[in-house]
Coordinates of C-alpha atoms in Angstrom, one line a residue:
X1 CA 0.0 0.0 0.0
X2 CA 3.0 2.2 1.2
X3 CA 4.8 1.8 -2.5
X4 CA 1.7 2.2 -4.1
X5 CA 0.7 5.5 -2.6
X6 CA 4.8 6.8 -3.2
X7 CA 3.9 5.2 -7.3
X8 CA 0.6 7.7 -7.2
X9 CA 2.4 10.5 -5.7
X10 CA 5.6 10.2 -7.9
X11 CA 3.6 10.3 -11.4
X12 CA 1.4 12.8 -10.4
X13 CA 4.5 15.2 -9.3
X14 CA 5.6 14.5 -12.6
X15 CA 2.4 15.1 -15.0
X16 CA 1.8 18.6 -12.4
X17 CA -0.8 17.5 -10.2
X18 CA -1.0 18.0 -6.5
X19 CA -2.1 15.5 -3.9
X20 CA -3.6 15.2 -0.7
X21 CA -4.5 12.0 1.4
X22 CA -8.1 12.4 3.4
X23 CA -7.8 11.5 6.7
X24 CA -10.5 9.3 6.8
X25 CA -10.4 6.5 4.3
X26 CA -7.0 7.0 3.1
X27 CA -7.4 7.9 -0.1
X28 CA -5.6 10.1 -2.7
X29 CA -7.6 12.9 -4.2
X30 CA -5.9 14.5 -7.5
X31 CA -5.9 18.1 -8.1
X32 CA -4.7 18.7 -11.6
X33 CA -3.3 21.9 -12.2
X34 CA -4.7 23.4 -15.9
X35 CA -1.6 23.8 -18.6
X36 CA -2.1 27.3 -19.0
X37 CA -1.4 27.9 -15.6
X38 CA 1.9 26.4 -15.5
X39 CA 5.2 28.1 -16.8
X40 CA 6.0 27.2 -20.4
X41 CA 9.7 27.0 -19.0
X42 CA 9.5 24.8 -15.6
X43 CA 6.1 23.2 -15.8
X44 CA 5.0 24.6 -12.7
X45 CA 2.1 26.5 -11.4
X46 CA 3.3 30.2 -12.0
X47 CA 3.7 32.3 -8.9
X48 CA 4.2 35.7 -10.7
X49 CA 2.9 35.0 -14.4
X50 CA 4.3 38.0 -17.2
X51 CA 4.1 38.5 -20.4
X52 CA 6.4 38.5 -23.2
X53 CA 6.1 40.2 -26.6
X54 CA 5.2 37.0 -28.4
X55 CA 1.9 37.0 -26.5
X56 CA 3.1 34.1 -24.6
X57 CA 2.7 34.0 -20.6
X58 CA 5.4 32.5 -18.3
X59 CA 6.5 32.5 -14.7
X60 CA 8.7 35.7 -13.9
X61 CA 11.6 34.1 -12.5
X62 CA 11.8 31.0 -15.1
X63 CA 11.9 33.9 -18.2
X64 CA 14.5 35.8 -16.4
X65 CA 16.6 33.3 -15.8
X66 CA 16.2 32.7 -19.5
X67 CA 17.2 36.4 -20.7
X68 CA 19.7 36.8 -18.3
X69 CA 21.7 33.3 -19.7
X70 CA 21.9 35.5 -23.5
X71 CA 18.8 34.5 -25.0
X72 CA 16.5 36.9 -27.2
X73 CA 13.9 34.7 -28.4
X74 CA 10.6 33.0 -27.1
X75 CA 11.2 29.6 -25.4
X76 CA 7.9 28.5 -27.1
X77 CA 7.3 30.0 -30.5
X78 CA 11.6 30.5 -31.0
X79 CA 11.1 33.9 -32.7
X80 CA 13.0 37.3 -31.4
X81 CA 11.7 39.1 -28.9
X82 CA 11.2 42.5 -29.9
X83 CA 11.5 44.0 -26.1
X84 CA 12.9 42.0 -23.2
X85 CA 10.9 43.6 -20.3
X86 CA 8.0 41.3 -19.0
X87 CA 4.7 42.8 -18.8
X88 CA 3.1 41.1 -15.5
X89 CA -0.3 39.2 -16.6
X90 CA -2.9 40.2 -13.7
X91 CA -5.6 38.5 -15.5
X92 CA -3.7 35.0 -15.5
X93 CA -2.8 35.6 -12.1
X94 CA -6.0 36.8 -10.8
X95 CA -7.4 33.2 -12.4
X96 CA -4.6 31.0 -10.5
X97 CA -5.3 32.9 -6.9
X98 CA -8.9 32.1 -7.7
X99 CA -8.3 28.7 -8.5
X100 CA -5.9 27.5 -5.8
X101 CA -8.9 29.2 -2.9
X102 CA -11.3 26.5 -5.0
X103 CA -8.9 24.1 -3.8
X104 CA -7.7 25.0 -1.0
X105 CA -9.8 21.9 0.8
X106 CA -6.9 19.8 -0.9
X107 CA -4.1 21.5 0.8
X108 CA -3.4 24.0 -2.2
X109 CA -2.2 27.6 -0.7
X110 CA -3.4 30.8 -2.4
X111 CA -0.2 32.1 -4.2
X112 CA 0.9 36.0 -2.6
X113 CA 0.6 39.1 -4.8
X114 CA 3.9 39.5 -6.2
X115 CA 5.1 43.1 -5.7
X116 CA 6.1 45.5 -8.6
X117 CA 10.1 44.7 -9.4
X118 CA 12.1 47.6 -9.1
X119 CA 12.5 49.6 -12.2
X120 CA 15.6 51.8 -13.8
X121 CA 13.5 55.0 -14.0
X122 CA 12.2 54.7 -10.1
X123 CA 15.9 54.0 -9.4
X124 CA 16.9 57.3 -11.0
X125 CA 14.0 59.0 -9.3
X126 CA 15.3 58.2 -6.1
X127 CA 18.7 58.9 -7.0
X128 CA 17.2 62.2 -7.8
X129 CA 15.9 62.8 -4.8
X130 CA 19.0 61.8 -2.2
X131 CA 20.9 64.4 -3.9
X132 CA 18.5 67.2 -3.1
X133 CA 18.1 65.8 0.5
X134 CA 22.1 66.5 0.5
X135 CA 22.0 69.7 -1.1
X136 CA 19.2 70.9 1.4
X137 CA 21.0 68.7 4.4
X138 CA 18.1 67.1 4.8
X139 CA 19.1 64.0 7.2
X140 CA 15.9 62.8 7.9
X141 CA 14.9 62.4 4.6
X142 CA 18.4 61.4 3.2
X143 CA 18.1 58.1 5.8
X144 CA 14.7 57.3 4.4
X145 CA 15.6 57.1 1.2
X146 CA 18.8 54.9 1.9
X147 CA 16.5 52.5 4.4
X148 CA 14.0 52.2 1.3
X149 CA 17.2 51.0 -0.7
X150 CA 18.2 48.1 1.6
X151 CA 15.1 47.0 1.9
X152 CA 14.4 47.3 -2.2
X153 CA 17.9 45.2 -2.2
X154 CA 16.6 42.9 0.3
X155 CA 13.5 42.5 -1.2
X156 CA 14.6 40.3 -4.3
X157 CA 17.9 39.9 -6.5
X158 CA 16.5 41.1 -9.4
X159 CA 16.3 44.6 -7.5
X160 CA 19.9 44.4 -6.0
X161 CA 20.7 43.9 -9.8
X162 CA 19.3 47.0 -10.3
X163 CA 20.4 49.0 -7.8
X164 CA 24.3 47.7 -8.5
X165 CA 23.4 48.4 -12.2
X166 CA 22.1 51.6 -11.8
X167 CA 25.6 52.7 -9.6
X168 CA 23.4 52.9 -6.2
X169 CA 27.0 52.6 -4.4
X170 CA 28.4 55.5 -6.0
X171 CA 25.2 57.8 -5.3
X172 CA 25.4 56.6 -1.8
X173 CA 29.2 56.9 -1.3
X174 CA 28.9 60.7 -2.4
X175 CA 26.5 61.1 0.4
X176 CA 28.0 59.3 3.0
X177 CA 31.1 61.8 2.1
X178 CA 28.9 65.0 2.2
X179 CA 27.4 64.2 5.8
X180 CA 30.8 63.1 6.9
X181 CA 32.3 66.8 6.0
X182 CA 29.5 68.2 8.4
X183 CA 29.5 67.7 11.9
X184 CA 30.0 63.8 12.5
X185 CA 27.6 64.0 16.0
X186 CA 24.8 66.0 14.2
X187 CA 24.9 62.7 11.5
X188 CA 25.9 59.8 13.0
X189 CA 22.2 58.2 12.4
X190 CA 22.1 59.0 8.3
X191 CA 25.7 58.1 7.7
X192 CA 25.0 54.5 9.6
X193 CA 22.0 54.0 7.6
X194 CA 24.0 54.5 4.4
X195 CA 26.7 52.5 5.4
X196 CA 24.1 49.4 6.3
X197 CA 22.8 50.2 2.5
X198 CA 26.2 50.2 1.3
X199 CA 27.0 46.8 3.0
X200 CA 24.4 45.7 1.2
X201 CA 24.7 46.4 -2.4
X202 CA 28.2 45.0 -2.6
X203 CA 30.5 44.8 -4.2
X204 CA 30.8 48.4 -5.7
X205 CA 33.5 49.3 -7.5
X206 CA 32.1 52.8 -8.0
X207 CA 32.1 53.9 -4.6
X208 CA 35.8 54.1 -3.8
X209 CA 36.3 58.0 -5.2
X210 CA 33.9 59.1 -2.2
X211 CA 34.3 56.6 0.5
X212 CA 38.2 56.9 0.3
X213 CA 38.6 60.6 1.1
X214 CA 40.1 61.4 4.9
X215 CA 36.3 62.5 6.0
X216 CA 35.1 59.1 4.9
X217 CA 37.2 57.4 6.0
X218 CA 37.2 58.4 9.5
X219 CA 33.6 57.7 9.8
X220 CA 34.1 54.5 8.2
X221 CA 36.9 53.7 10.9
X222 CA 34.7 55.1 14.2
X223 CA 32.2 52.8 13.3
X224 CA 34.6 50.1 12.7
X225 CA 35.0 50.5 16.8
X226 CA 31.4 50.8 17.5
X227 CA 30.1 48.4 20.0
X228 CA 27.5 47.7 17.6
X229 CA 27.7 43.9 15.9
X230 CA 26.0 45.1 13.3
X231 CA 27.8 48.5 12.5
X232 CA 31.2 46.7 13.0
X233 CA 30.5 44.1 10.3
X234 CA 28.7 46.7 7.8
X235 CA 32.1 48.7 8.4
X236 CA 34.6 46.1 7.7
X237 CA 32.9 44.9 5.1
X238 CA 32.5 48.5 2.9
X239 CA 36.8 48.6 3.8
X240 CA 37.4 45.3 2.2
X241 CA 35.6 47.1 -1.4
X242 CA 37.9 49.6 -0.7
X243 CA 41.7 48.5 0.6
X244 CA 42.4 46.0 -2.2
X245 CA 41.9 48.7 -5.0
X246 CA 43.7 51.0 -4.1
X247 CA 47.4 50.8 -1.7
X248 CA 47.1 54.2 -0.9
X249 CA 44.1 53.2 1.1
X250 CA 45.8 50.6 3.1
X251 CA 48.0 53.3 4.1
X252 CA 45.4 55.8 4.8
X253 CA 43.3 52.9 7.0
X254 CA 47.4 52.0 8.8
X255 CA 47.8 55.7 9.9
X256 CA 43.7 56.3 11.1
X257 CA 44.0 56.0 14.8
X258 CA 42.1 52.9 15.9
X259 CA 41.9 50.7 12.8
X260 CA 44.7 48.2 13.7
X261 CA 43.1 47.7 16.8
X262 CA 39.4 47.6 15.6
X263 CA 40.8 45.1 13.0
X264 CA 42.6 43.0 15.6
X265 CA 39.3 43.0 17.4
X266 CA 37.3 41.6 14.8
X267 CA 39.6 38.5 14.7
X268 CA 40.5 38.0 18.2
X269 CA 35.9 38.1 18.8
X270 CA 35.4 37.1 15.3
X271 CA 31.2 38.5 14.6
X272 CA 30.6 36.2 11.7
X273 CA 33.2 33.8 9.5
X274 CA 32.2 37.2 6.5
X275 CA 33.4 39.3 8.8
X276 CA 36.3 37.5 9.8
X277 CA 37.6 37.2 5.7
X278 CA 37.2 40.9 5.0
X279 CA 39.3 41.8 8.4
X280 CA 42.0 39.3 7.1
X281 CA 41.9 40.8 3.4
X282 CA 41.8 44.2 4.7
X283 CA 45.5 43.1 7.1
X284 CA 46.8 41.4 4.1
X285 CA 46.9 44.5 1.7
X286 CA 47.7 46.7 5.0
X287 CA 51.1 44.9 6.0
X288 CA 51.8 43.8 1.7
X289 CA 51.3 47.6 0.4
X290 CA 54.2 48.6 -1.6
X291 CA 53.8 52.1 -1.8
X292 CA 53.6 53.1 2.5
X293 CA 56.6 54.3 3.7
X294 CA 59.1 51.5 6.3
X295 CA 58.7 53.5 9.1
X296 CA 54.5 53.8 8.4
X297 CA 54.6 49.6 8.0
X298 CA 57.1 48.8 10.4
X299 CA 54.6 50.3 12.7
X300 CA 52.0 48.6 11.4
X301 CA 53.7 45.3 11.8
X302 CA 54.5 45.9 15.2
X303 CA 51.0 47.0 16.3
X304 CA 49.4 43.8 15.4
X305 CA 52.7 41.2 16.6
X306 CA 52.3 43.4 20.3
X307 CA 48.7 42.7 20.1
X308 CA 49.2 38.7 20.0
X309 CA 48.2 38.5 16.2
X310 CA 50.9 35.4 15.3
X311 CA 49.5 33.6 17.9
X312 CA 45.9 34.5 16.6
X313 CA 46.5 33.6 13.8
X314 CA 48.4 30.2 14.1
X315 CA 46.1 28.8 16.6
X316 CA 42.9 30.0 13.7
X317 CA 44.7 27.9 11.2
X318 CA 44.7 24.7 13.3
X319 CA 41.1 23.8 12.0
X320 CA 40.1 26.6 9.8
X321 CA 38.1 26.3 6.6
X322 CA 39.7 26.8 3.0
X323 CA 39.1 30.8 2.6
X324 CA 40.0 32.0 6.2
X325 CA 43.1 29.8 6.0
X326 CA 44.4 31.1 2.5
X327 CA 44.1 34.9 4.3
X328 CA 45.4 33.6 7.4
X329 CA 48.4 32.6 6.0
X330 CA 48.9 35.4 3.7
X331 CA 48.5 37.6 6.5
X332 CA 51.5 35.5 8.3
X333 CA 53.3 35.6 4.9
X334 CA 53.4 39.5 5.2
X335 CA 54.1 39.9 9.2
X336 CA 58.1 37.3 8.9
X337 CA 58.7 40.1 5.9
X338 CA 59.8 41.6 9.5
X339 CA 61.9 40.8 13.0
X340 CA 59.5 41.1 15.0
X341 CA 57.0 38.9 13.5
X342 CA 59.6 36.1 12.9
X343 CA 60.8 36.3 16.1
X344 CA 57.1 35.8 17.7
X345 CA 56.8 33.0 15.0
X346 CA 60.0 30.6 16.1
X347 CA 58.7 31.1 19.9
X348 CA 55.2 29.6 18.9
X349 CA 54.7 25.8 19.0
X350 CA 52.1 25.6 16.5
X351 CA 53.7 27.5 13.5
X352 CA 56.1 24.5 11.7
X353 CA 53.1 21.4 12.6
X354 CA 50.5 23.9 11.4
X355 CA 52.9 25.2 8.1
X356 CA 54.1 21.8 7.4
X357 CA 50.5 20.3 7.5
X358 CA 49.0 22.8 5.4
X359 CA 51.7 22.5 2.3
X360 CA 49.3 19.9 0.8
X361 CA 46.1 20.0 2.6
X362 CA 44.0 23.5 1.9
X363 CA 45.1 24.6 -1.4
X364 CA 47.6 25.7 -4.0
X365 CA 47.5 29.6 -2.5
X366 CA 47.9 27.9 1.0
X367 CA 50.7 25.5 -0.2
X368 CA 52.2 28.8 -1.7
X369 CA 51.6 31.1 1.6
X370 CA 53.0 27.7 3.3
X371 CA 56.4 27.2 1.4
X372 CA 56.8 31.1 1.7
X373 CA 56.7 30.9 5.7
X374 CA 58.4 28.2 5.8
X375 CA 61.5 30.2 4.2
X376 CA 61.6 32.7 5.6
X377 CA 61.7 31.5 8.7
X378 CA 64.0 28.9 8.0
X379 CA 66.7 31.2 6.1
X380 CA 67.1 33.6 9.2
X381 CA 67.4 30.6 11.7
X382 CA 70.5 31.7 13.8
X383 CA 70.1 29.2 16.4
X384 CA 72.9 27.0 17.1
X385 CA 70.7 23.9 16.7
X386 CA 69.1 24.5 13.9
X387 CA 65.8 25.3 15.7
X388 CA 62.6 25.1 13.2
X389 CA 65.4 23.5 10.6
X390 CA 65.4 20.2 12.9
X391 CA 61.3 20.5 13.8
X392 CA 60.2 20.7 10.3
X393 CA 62.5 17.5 9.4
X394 CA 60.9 15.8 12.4
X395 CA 57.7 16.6 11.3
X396 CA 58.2 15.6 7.6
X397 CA 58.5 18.6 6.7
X398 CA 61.5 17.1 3.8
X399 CA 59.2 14.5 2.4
X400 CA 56.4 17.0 1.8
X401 CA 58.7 19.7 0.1
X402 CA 59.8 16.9 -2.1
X403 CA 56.6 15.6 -3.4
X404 CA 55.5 19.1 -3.7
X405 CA 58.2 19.1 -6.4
X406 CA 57.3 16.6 -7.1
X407 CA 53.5 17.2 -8.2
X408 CA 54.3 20.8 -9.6
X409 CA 54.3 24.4 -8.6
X410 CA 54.8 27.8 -9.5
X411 CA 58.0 28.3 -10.3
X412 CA 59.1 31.0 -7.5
X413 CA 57.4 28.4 -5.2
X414 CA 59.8 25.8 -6.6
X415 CA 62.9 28.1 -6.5
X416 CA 62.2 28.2 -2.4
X417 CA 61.0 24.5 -2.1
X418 CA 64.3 23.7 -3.6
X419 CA 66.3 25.6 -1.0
X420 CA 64.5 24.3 1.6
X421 CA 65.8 21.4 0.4
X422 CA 69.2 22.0 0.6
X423 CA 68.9 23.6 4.0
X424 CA 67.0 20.2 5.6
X425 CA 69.6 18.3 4.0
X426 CA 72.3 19.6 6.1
X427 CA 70.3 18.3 9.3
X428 CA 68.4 15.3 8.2
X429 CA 71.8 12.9 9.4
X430 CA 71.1 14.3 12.7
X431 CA 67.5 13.9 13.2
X432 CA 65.7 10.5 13.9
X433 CA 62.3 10.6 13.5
X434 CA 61.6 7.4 14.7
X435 CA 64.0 5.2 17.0
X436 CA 64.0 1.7 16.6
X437 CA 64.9 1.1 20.3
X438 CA 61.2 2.3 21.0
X439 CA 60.3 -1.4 19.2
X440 CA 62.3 -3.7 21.0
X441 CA 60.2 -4.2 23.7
X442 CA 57.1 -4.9 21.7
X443 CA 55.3 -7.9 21.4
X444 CA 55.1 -9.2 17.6
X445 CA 50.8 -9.8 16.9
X446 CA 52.0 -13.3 14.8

């Protein structure tokens, strides 16, 4: 009885019907659902039916999905659509809410009234109107209108799409940096809600020429401290658009009072693992930029090794998943360019079993970030006896370097690899990883 019902409910998935058992007698009722009710496309009951310019009705998202893949013509009748834009179909639609409260006894729910999708020209009218709210300083009605665009962005893809296509950022950005010139107190609320919109519609390329001036990013910065979970992630997240474009923003973000530590803190209490990646990005470009001055990096540097962020970081990479381990390590990469970081590295216990291990378990940026560590650390060795030289032979650290070359690399990664090599050599005579007087008093299982 069981495998028959599954049989009944199985084909009538499958020829569009919908089922439901009475309580009573066990029996299946079918509810058919009428082909011109279903989407052309995905042979379900349409939620939001349009209408294209062949006259032929589908389900929004099916058609979209369609258009957006590069196609111009109809999925049914193959010819060219001579406009893209759906038209919605409220007759069609009226018909299938009517129908599915006829059948609602079988368990059939009444389908909601889809809402309008954002268009271009209602974007540009509200574009329109944020900039007269910042000519006129109007706060209040500048917040408004940057609350009705996260929740417009919120509301479906199709309108973040929209937003991003339409350069929302960028019309945003330029009023986030006209509040921030004012008095900061007098706008704290406006320039949060346009940072949370900001957050939002990422990424956004656009927005970089506003949000990176000194106003900017100051603001950005004090609400990178904020006590506020939510204010601290929008924050760090608008940074990481920024930082990555641009080395002269890493340098700006080093020498704004706080960041380093607002960073560090974001790590150290990580808010969520999204938060945690753009922190480590953000570090990365701040302790790799080329273009800030030694003194301006070496300070850097030695902010975050005072502040315990080896040790953070090598004790994060002991089980950390595949993204937050490539940044983790990069970050490491950048902090034994330097002393002090080095230094904090050989006195750790994790950093050769956690570099070794990760040479051929995360990835081939991890294997790179890995190798790089690894020689570094092992080329300014001055220890007498050989210090990480000895603990990465004793933890296989030669037998992974030479199935590394084994298997292939880039060819920098190689040249170090190879090195390596040739400085394990020299200590691998004096190193037993396993002594065979440990076996002798062991009892042989045959």
């Amino acid at each position: 009885m069981m495998i028959s019902t599954w049989r009944k409910r199985r084909a009538a998935r499958l020829a569009g019907k919908q089922l439901r058992p009475e309580s009573e007698t066990g029996d299946i009722h079918e509810v058919t659902i009428p082909n011109h009710f279903r989407c052309p496309i995905s042979l379900e009951l349409m939620k939001d039916p349009v209408t294209m310019s062949s006259g032929i009705s589908y389900d929004r998202e099916s058609i979209e999905k369609w258009i957006e893949a590069g196609n111009a013509t109809c999925p049914m009748t193959n010819k060219v659509l001579r406009n893209l834009d759906p038209i919605p179909n409220h007759t069609i639609r009226k018909m299938i809410q009517d129908w599915c409260v006829a059948n609602s006894s079988y368990g059939i729910e009444r389908i909601p009234t889809p809402r309008i999708p954002l268009s271009s020209e209602a974007v540009s009218e509200i574009h329109s109107k944020i900039k007269t709210a910042c000519r006129k300083g109007d706060q209040a009605g500048c917040q408004n209108l940057a609350a009705k665009i996260k929740a417009l962005a919120k509301e479906s893809e199709r309108n973040k799409r929209c937003l991003v296509a339409a350069e929302t950022a960028g019309v945003l950005s330029s009023a986030f940096e006209e509040f921030s010139k004012a008095s900061f107190d007098d706008h704290v609320a406006v320039l949060e809600e346009i940072l949370s919109s900001l957050a939002v519609l990422l990424p956004h390329d656009k927005a970089s020429t506003y949000l990176g001036s000194d106003a900017s990013m100051d603001c950005v910065v004090w609400f990178l401290k904020s006590e506020d979970l939510s204010t601290r992630r929008n924050a760090v997240l608008v940074l990481k658009e920024l930082v990555p474009l641009d080395n002269r923003k890493a340098d700006m973000l080093s020498e704004t009072e706080g960041a380093v530590e607002a960073l560090f803190k974001l790590i150290k209490a990580p808010i969520c693992p999204t938060a945690t990646k753009a922190s480590l990005l953000i570090i990365y470009h701040m302790v790799m930029s080329s273009s800030s001055s030694s003194p301006t990096k070496a300070k850097t540097i030695a902010t975050f090794v005072d502040l315990g962020l080896v040790s953070l970081l090598l004790e994060m990479l002991v089980d950390a998943e595949r993204s937050i381990c490539e940044k983790a390590l990069g970050v490491l990469d950048g902090i034994c360019d330097w002393d002090q970081g080095r230094e904090k590295a050989y006195n750790h216990a994790l950093t050769i079993p956690v570099l070794v291990r990760k040479i051929h378990r995360v990835s081939d940026l991890a294997m790179k970030f890995s190798v790089s560590i690894l020689f570094k650390l092992c080329m300014n060795e001055k220890r007498g006896n050989g210090g990480v030289l000895v603990e990465a032979i004793q933890r296989n650290g030669f037998e992974k370097l030479l199935v590394l070359l084994q298997v292939g690399c880039e060819e920098r990664t190689r040249e170090k690899a190879t090195q390596l090599l040739k400085l394990l050599n020299v200590y691998r005579s004096r190193v037993d990883c396993i002594d065979t007087v440990d076996f002798k008093n062991l009892k042989k299982p045959f």
